[in-house]
Tab-separated table of C-alpha atoms in Angstrom:
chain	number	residue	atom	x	y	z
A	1	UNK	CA	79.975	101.229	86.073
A	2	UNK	CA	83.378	99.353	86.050
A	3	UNK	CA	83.805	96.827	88.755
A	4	UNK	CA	87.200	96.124	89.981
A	5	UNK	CA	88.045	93.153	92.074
A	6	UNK	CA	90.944	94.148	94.565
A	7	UNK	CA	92.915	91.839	96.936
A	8	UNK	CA	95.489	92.535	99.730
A	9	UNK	CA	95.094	90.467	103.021
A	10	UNK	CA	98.284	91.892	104.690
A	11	UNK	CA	99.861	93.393	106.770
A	12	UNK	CA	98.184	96.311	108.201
A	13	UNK	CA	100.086	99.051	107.423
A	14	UNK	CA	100.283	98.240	103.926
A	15	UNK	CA	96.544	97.767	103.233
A	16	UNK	CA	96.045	100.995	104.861
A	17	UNK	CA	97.939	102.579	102.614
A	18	UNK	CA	96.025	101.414	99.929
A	19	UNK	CA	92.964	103.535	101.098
A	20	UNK	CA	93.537	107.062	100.593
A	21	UNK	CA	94.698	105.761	96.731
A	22	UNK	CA	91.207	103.955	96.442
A	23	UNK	CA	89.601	107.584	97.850
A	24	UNK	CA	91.315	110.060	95.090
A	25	UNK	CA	91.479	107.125	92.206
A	26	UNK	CA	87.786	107.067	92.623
A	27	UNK	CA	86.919	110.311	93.244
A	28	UNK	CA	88.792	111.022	89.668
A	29	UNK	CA	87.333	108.035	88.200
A	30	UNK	CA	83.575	108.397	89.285
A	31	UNK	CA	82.016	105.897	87.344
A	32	UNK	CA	84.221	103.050	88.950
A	33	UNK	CA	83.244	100.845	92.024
A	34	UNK	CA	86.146	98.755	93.706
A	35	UNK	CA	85.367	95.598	95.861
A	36	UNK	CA	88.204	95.252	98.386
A	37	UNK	CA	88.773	92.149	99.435
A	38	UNK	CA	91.111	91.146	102.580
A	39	UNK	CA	91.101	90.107	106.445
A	40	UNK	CA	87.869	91.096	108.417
A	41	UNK	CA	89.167	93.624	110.854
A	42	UNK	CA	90.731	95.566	108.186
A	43	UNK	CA	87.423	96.854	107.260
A	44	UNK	CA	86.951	100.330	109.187
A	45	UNK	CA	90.358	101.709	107.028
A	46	UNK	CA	87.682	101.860	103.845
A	47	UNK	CA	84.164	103.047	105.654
A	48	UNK	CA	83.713	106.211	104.302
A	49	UNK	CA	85.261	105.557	100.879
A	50	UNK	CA	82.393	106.255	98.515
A	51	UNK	CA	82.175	103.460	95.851
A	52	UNK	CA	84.221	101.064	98.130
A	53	UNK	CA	82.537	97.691	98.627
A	54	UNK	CA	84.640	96.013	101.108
A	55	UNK	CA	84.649	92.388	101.470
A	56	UNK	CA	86.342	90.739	104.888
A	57	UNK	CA	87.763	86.844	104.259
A	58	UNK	CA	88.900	84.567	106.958
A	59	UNK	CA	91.758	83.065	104.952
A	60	UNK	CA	91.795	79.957	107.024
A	61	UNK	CA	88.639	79.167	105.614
A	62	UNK	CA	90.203	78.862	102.317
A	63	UNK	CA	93.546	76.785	102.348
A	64	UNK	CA	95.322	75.586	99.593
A	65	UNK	CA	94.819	75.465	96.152
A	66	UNK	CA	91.192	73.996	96.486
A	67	UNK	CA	90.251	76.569	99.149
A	68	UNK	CA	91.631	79.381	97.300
A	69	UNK	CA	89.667	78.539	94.061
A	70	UNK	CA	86.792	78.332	95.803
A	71	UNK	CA	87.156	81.934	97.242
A	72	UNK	CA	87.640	83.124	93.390
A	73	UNK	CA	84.279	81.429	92.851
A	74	UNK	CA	82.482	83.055	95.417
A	75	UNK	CA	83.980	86.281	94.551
A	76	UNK	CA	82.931	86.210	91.184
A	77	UNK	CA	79.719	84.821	91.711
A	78	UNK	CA	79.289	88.121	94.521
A	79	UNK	CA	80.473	90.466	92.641
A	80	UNK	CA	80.563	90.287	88.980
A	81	UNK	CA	83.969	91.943	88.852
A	82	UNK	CA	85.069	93.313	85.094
A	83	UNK	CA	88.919	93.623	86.356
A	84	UNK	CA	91.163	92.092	88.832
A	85	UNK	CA	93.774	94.142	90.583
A	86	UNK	CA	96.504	92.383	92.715
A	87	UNK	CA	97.441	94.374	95.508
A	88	UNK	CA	99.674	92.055	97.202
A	89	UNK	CA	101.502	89.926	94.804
A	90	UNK	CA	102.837	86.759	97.038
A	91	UNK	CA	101.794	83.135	96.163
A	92	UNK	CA	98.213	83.229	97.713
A	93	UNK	CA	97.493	86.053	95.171
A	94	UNK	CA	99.138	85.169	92.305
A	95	UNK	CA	97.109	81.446	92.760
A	96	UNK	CA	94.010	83.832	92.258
A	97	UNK	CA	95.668	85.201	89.322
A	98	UNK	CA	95.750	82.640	87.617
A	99	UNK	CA	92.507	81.247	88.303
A	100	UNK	CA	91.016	84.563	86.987
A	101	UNK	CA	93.139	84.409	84.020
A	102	UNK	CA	91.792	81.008	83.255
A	103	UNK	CA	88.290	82.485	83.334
A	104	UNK	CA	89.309	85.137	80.942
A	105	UNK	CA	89.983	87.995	83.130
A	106	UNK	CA	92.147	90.901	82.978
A	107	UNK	CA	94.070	90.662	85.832
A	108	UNK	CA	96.707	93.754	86.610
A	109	UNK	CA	99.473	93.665	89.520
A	110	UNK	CA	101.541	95.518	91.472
A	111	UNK	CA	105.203	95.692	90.842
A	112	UNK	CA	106.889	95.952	94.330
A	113	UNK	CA	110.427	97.030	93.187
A	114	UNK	CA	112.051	94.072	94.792
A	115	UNK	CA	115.317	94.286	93.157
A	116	UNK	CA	115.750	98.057	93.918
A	117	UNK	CA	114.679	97.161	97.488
A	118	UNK	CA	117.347	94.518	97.366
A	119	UNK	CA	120.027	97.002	95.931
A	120	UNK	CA	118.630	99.888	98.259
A	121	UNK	CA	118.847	97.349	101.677
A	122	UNK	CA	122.546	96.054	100.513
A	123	UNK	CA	124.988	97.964	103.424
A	124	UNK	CA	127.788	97.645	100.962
A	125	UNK	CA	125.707	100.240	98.415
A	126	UNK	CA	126.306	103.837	99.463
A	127	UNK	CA	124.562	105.554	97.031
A	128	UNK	CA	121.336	104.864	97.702
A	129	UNK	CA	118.204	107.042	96.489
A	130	UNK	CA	114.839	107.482	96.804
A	131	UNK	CA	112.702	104.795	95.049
A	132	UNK	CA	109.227	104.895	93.575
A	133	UNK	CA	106.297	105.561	96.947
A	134	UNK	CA	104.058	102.513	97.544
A	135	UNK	CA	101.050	104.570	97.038
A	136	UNK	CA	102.194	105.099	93.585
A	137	UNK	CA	103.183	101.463	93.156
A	138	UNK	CA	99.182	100.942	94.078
A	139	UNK	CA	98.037	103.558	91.838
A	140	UNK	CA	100.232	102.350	89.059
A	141	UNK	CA	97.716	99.355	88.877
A	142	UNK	CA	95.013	101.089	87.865
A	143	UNK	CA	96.276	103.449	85.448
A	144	UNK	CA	97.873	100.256	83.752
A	145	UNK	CA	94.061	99.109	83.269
A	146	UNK	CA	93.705	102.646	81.427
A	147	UNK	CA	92.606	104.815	84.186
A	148	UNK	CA	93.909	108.041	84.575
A	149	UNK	CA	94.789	108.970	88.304
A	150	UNK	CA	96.953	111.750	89.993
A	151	UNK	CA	97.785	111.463	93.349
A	152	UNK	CA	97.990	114.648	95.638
A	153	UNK	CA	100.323	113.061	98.316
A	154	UNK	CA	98.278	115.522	100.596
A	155	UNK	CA	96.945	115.020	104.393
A	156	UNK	CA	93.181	115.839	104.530
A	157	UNK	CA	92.782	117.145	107.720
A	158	UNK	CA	88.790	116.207	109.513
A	159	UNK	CA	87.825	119.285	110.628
A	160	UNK	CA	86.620	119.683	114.429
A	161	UNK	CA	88.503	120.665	117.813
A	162	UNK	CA	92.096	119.473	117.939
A	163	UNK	CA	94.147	118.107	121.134
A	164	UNK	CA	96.492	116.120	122.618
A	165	UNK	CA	99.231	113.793	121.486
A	166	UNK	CA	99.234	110.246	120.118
A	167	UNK	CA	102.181	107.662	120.896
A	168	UNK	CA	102.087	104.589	119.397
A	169	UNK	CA	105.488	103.672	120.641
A	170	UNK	CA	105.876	99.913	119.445
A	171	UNK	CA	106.444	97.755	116.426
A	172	UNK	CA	106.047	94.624	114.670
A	173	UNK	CA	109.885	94.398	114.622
A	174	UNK	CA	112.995	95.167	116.648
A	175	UNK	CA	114.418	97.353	113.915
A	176	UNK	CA	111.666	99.617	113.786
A	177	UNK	CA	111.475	100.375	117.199
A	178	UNK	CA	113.228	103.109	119.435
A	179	UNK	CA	114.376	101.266	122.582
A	180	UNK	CA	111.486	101.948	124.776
A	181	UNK	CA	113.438	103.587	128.139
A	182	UNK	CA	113.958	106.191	124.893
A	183	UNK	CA	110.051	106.232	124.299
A	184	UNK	CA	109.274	106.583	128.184
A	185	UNK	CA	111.479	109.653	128.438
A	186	UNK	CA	110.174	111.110	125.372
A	187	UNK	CA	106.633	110.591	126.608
A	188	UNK	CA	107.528	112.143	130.324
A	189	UNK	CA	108.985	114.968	128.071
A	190	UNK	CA	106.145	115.758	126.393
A	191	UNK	CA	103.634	115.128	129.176
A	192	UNK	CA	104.288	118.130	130.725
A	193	UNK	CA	103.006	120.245	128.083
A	194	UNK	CA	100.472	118.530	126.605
A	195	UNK	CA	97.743	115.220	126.931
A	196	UNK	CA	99.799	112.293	125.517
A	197	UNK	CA	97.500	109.310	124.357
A	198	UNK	CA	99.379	106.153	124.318
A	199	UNK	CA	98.217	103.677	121.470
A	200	UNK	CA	99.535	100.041	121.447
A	201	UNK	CA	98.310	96.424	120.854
A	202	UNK	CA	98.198	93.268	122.456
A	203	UNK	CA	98.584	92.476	126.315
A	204	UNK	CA	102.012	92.739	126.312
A	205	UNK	CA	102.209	96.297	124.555
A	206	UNK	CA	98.807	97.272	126.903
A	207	UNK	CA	100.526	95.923	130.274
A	208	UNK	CA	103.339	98.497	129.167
A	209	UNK	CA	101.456	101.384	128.729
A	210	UNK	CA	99.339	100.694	131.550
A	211	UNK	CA	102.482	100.993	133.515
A	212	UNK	CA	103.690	103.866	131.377
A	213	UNK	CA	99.806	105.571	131.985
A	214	UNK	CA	100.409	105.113	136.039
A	215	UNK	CA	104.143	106.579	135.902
A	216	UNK	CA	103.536	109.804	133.968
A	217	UNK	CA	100.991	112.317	134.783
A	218	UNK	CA	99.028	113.719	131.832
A	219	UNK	CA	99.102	110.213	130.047
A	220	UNK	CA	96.344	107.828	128.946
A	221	UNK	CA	96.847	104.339	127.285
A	222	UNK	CA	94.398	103.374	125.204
A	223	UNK	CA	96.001	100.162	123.973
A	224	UNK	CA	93.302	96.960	123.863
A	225	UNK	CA	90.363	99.746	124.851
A	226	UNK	CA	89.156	100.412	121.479
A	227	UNK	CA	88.054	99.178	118.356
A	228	UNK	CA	89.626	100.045	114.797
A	229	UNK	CA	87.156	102.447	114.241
A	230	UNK	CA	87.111	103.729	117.245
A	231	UNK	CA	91.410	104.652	117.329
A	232	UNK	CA	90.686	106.317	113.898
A	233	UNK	CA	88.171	108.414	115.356
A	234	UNK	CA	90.268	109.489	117.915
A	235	UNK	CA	93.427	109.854	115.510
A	236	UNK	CA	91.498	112.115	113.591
A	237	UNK	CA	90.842	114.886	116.804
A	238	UNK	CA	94.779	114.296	117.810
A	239	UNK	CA	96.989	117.327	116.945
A	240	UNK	CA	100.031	114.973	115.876
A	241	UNK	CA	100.039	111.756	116.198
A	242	UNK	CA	104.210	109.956	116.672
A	243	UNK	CA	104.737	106.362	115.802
A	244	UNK	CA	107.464	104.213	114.709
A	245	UNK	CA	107.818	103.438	110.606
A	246	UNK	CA	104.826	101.046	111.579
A	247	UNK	CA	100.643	101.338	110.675
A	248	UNK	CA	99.953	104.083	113.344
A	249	UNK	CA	101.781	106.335	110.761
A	250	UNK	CA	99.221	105.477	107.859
A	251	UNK	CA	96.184	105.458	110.001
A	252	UNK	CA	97.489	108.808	111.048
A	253	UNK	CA	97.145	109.081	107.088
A	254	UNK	CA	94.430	108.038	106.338
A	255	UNK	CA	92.591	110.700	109.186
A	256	UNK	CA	94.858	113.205	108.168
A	257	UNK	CA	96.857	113.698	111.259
A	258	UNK	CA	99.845	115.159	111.175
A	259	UNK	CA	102.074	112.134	111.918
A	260	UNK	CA	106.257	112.688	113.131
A	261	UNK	CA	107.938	108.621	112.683
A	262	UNK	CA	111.102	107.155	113.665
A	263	UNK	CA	113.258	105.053	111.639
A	264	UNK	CA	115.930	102.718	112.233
A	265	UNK	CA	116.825	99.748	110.055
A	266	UNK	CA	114.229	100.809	107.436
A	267	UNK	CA	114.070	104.303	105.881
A	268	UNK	CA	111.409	106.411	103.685
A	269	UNK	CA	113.672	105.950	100.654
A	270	UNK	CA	111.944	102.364	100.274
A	271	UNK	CA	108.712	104.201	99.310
A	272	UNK	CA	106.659	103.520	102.844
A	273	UNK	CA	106.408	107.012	104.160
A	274	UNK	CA	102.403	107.844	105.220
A	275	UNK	CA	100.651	109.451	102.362
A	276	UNK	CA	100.822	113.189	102.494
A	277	UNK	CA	102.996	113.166	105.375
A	278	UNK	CA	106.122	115.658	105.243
A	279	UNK	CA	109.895	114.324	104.671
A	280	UNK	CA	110.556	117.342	107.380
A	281	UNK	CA	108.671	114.904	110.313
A	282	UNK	CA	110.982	112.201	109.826
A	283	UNK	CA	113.029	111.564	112.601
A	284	UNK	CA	116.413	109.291	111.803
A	285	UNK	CA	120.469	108.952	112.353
A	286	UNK	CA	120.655	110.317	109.400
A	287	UNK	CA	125.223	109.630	108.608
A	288	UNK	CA	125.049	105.737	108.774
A	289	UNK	CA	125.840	104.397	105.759
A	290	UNK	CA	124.373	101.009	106.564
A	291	UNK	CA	121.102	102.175	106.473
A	292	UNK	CA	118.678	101.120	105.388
A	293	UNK	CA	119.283	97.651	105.649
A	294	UNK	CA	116.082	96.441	105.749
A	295	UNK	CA	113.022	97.177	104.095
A	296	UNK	CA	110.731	95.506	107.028
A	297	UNK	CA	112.750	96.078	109.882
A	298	UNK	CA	113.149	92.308	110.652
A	299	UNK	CA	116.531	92.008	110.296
A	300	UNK	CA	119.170	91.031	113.244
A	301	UNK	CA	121.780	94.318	113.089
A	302	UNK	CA	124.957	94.117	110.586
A	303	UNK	CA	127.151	96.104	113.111
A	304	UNK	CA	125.590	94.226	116.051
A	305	UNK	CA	124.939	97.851	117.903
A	306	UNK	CA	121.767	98.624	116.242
A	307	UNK	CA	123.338	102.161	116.240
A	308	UNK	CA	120.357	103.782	114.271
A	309	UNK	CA	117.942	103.244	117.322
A	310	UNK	CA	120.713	103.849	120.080
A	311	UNK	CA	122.091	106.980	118.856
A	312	UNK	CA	118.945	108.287	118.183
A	313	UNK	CA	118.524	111.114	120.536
A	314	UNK	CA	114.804	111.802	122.028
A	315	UNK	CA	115.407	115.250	121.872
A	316	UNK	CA	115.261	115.394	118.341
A	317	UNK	CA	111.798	113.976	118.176
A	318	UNK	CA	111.027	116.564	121.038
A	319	UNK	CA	112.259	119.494	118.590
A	320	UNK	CA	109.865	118.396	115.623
A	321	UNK	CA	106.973	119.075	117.988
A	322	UNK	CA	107.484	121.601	121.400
């Protein structure tokens, strides 16, 4: 059995992404056991991955150089790990790269595709195209270590009774997020044909949908009322699932639920679209030629309009699903 020695400690969305390529890598690669190491509450996205050890960190516990070779101690001394795969590739990581490679380690990393995410984000370039998916960046890392692994970019759908909508109507950033008197209209919309499920987090986002939940008949927030495993559970029994270009969309993944997003400043081209989830759900102003101009979202607007939210009609979103 070959023991590999994963990190990535953020953000959400990306380290849920790297799940369903740790499920078919392994499932193809059966004698091969991955130890996934990143923050605590990250560790319901891997609990039914056979052959997933998953190893939660409080990365405040380990600051600094000092702290951070310490963690590569206990790690090895854990785990044993024959190969080191870097997930994340920012300065935390690439400390534990080296301190691996000093202990005569293989260690393999992801190649993020920064300068084609520079040239893709640049408003002046208006030929822009569709660059490599993340989940293939991920996957990338192990078949550099030898492995073979084919990805099916397919949803797996949980099988048992299906209903109701989910809504996860916020994000981590301005530019990823449809104005929300847009997002209460849609939801009103909707709510009179079918159960809409508002998911959120935070007391801000909760107070919200609260208000949203009181407003609209046929509407339930469940923002701050579960855990993690408990909003994948109920992600998996949703017939669709909307979010912004956010981690709803790759939870929505990783149950496979159906999952329609919104984009604004970002865009799928950037490689971030939820694995197995259909270029025909994507919902975007589609004749800017500014877009994308960001690959995060976190950028203040380059026309000062932020036209790819604003002109994006509801109804639109409302034709992908009634």
């Amino acid at each position: 059995m070959t023991r590999i020695l994963a990190y990535r400690f953020s953000a959400f969305g990306d380290v849920a992404m790297t799940a369903p390529v740790f499920r078919e890598f392994l499932e193809q690669n059966p004698d091969v056991e991955i130890v996934m190491v990143s923050r605590k509450n990250f560790e319901a996205l891997f609990a039914d991955i056979p052959n997933v050890i998953f190893k939660g960190v409080n990365l405040d516990d380990y600051k600094g150089i000092f702290g951070l070779r310490r963690l590569a101690n206990e790690l090895i001394k854990e785990f044993h790990p024959d190969l080191i795969a870097n997930l994340h590739d920012v300065i935390r990581t690439k400390i534990l790269d080296k301190i691996y490679r000093r202990k005569g380690l293989k260690v393999f990393k992801i190649n993020k595709g920064k300068e084609e995410k520079e040239d893709l984000t640049n408003v002046w370039n208006l030929n822009k195209t569709q660059l490599k998916k993340t989940v293939e960046r991920y996957a990338d890392v192990f078949r550099e270590m030898g492995f073979s692994v084919e990805l099916s970019h397919a949803l797996r759908p949980i099988s048992g009774e299906k209903s109701g909508i989910g809504f996860a109507p916020f994000a981590q950033h301005r530019g990823k997020m449809l104005p929300l008197e847009k997002s209460f209209e849609l939801a009103k919309i909707l709510a009179q044909k079918q159960t809409i499920y508002f998911f959120g987090g935070g007391k801000s986002e909760a107070e919200t949908l609260e208000h949203w939940e009181r407003e609209i008949p046929n509407t339930f927030s469940l923002a701050g009322k579960l855990s993690l495993q408990e909003e994948l559970n109920k992600i998996s029994t949703l017939e669709l699932m909307i979010s912004m270009d956010s981690a709803n969309m790759h939870l929505a993944s990783l149950m496979g639920t159906r999952c329609v997003s919104v984009w604004g400043q970002t865009h799928p081209f950037a490689g971030f679209l939820g694995f197995g989830q259909s270029e025909e759900d994507v919902v975007q102003v589609k004749d800017l030629t500014c877009r994308p101009c960001s690959v995060f979202g976190d950028k203040e607007c380059y026309r000062g309009d932020w036209a790819c939210l604003e002109e994006l009609h509801v109804q639109k979103i409302v034709e992908k699903i009634l």
